[in-house]
mmCIF file of C-alpha atoms in Angstrom:
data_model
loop_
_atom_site.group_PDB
_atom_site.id
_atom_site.type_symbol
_atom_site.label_atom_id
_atom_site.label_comp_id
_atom_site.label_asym_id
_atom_site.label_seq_id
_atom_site.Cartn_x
_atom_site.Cartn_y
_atom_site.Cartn_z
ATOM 1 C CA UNK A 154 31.730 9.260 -86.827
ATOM 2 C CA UNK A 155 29.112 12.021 -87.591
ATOM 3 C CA UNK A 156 29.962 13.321 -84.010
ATOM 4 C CA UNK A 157 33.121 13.523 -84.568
ATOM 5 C CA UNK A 158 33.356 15.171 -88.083
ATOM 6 C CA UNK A 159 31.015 17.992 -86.096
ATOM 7 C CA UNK A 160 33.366 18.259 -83.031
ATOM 8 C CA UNK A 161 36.187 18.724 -85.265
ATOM 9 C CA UNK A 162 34.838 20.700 -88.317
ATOM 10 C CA UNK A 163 31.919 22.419 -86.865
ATOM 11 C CA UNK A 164 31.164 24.759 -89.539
ATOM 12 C CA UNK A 165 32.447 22.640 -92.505
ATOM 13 C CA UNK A 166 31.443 24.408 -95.378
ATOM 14 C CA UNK A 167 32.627 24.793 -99.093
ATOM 15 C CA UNK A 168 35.838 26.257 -99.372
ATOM 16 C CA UNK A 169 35.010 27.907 -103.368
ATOM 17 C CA UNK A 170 34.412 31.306 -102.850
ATOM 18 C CA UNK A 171 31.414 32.084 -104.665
ATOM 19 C CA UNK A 172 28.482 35.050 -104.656
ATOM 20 C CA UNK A 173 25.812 32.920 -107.330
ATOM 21 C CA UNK A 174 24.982 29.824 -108.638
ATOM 22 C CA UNK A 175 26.776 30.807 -111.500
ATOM 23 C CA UNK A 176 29.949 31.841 -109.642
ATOM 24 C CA UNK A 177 29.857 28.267 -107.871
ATOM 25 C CA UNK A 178 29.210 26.283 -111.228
ATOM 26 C CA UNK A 179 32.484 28.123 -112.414
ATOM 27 C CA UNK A 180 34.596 27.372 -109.677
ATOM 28 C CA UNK A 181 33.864 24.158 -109.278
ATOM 29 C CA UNK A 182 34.158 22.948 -113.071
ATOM 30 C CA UNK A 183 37.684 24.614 -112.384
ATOM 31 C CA UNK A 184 38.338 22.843 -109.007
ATOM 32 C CA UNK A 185 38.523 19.263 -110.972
ATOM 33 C CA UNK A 186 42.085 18.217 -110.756
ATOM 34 C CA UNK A 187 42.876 21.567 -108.862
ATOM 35 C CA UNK A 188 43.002 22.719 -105.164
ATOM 36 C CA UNK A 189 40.287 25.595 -104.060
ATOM 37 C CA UNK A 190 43.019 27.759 -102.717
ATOM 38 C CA UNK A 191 44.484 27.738 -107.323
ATOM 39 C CA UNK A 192 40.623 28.230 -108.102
ATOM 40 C CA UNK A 193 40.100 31.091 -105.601
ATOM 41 C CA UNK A 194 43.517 33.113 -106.963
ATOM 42 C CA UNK A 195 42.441 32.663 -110.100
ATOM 43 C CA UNK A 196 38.483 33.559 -110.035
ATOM 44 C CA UNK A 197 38.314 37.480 -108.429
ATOM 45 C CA UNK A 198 39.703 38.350 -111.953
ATOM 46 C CA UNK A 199 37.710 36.169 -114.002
ATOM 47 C CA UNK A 200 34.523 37.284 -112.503
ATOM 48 C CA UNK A 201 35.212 40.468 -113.044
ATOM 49 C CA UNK A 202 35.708 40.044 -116.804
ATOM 50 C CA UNK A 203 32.715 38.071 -116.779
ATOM 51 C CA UNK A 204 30.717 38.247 -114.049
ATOM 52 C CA UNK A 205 27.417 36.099 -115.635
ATOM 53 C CA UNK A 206 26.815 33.857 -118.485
ATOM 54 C CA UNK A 207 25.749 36.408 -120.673
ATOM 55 C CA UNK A 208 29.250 37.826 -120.760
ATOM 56 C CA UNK A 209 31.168 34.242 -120.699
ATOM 57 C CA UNK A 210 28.822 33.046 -123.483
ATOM 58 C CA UNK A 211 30.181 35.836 -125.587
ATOM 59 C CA UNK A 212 34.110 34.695 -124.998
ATOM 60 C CA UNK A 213 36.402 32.420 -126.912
ATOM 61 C CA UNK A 214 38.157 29.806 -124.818
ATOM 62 C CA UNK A 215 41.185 31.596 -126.064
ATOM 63 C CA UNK A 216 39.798 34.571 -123.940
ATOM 64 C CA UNK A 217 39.384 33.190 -120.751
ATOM 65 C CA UNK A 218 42.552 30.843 -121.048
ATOM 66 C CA UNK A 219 44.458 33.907 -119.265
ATOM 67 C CA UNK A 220 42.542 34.026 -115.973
ATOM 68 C CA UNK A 221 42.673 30.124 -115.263
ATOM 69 C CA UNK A 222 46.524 29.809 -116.776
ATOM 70 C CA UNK A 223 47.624 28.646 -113.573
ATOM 71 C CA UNK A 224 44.879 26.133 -112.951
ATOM 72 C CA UNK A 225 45.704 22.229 -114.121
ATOM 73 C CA UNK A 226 43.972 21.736 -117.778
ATOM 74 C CA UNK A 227 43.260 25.202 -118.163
ATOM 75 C CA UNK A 228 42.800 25.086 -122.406
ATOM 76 C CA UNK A 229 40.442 22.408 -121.838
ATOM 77 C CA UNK A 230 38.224 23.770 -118.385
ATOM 78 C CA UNK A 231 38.666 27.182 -121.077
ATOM 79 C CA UNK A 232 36.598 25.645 -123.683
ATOM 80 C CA UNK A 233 34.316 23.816 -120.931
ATOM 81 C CA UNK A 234 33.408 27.517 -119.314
ATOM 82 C CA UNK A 235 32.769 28.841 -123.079
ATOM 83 C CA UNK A 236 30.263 25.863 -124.202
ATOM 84 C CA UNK A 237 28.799 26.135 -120.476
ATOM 85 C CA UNK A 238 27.846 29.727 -120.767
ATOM 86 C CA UNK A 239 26.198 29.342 -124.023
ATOM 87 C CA UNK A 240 24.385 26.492 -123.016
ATOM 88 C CA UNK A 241 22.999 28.626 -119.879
ATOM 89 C CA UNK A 242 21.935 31.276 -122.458
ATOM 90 C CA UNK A 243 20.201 29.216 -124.992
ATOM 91 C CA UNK A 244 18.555 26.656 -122.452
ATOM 92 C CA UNK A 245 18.028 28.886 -118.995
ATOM 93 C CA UNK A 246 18.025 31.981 -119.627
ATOM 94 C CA UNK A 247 21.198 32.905 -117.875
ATOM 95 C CA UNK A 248 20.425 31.114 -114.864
ATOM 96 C CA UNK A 249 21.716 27.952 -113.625
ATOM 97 C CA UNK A 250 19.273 25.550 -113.314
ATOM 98 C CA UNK A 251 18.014 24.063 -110.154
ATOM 99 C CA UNK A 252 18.001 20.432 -111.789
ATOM 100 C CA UNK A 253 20.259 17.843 -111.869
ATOM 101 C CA UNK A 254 20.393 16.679 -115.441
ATOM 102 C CA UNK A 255 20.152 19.854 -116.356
ATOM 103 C CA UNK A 256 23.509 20.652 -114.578
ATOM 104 C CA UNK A 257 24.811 17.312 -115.285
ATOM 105 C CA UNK A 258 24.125 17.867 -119.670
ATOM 106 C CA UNK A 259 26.609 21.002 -119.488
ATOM 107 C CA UNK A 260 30.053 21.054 -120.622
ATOM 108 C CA UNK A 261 32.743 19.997 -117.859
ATOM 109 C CA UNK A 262 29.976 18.971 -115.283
ATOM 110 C CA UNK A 263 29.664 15.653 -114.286
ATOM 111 C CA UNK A 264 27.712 14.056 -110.965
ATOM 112 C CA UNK A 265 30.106 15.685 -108.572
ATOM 113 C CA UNK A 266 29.826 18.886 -110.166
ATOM 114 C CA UNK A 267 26.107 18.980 -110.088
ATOM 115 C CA UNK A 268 26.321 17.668 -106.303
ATOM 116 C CA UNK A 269 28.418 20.589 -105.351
ATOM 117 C CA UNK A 270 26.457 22.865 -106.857
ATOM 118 C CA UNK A 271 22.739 21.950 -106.269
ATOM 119 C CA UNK A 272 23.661 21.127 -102.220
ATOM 120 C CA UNK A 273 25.572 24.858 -102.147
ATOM 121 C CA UNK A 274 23.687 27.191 -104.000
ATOM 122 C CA UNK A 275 20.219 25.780 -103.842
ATOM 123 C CA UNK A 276 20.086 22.749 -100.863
ATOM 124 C CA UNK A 277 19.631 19.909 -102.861
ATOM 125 C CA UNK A 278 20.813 17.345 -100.260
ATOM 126 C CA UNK A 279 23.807 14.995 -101.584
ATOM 127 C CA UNK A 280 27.222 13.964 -101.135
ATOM 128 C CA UNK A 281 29.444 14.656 -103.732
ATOM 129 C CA UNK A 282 32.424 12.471 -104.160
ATOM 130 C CA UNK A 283 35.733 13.544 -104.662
ATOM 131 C CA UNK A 284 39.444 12.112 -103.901
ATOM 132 C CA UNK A 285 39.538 12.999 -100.198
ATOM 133 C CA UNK A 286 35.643 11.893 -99.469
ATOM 134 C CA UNK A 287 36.089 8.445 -101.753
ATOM 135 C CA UNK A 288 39.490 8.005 -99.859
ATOM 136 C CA UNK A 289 37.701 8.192 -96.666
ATOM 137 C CA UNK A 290 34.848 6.349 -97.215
ATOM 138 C CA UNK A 291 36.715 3.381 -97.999
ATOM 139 C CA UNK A 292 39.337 3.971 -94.928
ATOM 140 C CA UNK A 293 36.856 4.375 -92.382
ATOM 141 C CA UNK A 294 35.157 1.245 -93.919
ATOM 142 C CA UNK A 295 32.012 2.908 -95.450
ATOM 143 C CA UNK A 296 32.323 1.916 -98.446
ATOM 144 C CA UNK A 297 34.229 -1.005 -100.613
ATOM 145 C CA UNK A 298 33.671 0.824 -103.864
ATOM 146 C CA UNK A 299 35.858 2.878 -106.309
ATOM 147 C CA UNK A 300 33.429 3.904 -108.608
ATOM 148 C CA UNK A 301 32.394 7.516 -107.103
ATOM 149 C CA UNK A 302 28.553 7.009 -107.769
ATOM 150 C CA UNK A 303 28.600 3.981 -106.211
ATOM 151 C CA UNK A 304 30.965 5.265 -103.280
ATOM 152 C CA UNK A 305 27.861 8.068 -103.056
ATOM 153 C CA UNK A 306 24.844 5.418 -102.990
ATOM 154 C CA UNK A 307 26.716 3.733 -99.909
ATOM 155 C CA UNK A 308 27.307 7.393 -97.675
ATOM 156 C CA UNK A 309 23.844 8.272 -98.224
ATOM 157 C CA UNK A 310 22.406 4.831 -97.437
ATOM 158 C CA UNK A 311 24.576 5.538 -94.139
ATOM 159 C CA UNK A 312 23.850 8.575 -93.006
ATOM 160 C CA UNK A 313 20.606 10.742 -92.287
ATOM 161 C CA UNK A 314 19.905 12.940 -95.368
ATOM 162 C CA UNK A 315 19.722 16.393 -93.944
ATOM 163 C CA UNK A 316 23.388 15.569 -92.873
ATOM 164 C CA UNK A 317 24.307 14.600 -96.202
ATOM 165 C CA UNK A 318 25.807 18.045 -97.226
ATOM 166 C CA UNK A 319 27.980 18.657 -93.976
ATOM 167 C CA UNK A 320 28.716 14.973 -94.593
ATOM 168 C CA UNK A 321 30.712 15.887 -97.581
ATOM 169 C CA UNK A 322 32.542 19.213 -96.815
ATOM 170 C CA UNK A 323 33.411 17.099 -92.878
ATOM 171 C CA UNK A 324 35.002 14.323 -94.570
ATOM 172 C CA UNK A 325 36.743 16.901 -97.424
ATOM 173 C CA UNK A 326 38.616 18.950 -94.569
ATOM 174 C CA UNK A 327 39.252 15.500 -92.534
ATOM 175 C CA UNK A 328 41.013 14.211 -96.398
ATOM 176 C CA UNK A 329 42.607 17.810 -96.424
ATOM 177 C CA UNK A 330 43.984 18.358 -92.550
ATOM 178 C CA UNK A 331 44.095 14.760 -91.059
ATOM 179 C CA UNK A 332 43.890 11.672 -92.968
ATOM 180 C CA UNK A 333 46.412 12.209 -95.546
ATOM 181 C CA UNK A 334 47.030 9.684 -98.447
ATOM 182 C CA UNK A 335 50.460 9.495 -97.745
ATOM 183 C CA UNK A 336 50.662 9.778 -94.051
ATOM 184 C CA UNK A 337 47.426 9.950 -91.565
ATOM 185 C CA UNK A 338 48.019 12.229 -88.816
ATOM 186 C CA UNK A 339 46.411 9.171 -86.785
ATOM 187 C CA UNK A 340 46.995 10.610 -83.235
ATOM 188 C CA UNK A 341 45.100 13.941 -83.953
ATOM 189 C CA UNK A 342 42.116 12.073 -84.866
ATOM 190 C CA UNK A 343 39.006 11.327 -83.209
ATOM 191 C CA UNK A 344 38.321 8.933 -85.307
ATOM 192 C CA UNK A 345 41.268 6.519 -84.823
ATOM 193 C CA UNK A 346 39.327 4.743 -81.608
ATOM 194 C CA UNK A 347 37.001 2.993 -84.541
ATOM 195 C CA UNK A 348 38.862 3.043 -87.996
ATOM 196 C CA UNK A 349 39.601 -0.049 -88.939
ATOM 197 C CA UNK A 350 42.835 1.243 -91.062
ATOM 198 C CA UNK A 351 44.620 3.072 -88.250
ATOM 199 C CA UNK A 352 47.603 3.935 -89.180
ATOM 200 C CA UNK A 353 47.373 2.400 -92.458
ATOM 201 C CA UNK A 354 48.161 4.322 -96.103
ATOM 202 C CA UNK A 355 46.948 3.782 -99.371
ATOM 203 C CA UNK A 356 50.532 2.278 -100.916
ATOM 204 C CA UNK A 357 49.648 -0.418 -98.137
ATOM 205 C CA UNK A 358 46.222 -0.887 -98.932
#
């Protein structure tokens, strides 16, 4: 399977467009319920307002509401990018930490935000789970679970850590350009020789 993520996507890599850790942390508290392609319109013109958590911390959600209109729960990833900032500033100094719970404690991030950005900006190795890796990992029979954390536990007990990053943006593209939800594009994977669900969607289980 790892083969054939790499033959496919060799140089899987996140699709945020980012220049810091801050930049990433942004973008991907946006991404939740959003595609990359929304989060990328709207961030060239956000940065530029506020282009480190210094300047964010000094906004009203009300102030940054503008840039991310177009992104799904805008008012409330607004107030999530306000209370973020100020944390950054009171706690680190500006920076965003290189620690888990640290990234985990701040507004709007949860495990897979964290994930996402510790593996990106800083190479903490993990697996961050969204809708296209936990939809895969149960296809491709690598996992039973629902529950993202636990749907993490099982990929990493599976595959050899310094893979674990690649593992994660491979199966993301795979969920994105492939194995659809609705309708897996079966014959154009490499895959389909050793899934168990060929052919099968999610409304059929």
């Amino acid at each position: 399977m790892l083969a054939a993520l790499q033959e496919l996507y060799p140089d899987a890599a996140c699709e945020l467009d980012f220049r810091t850790p801050f930049e990433l942390l942004v973008a991907t508290v946006l991404s939740a319920q959003a595609t990359d392609v929304s989060v990328n319109a709207a961030t060239p013109a956000l940065f530029a307002a506020y282009p480190d958590a210094f300047a964010l911390a000094q906004a009203e959600p009300e102030d940054i509401e503008p840039y991310i209109r177009r992104i799904g729960l805008y008012r409330a990833k607004a107030k999530n990018l306000a209370g973020l900032a100020r944390l950054l500033v009171e706690r680190h100094g500006g920076e965003v930490p290189n620690d888990f719970d640290a990234v985990v404690a701040l507004p709007g991030a949860g495990r897979k935000t964290a994930n996402v950005v510790l593996s990106n900006a800083y190479g903490y190795p993990a697996i961050a789970v969204d809708t296209h890796v936990g939809r895969l990992a149960r296809r491709l029979g690598l996992s039973t679970q629902t529950n993202p954390d636990k749907v993490e536990a099982d990929l990493e007990g599976l595959f050899p850590k310094d893979k674990w990053v690649y593992m994660h943006h491979g199966l993301i593209l795979h969920g994105r350009r492939v194995c659809f939800a609705r309708k897996p594009n079966c014959g154009a994977c490499l895959m389909a020789e050793f899934c168990p669900k060929v052919g099968v969607t999610d409304a059929q289980g």
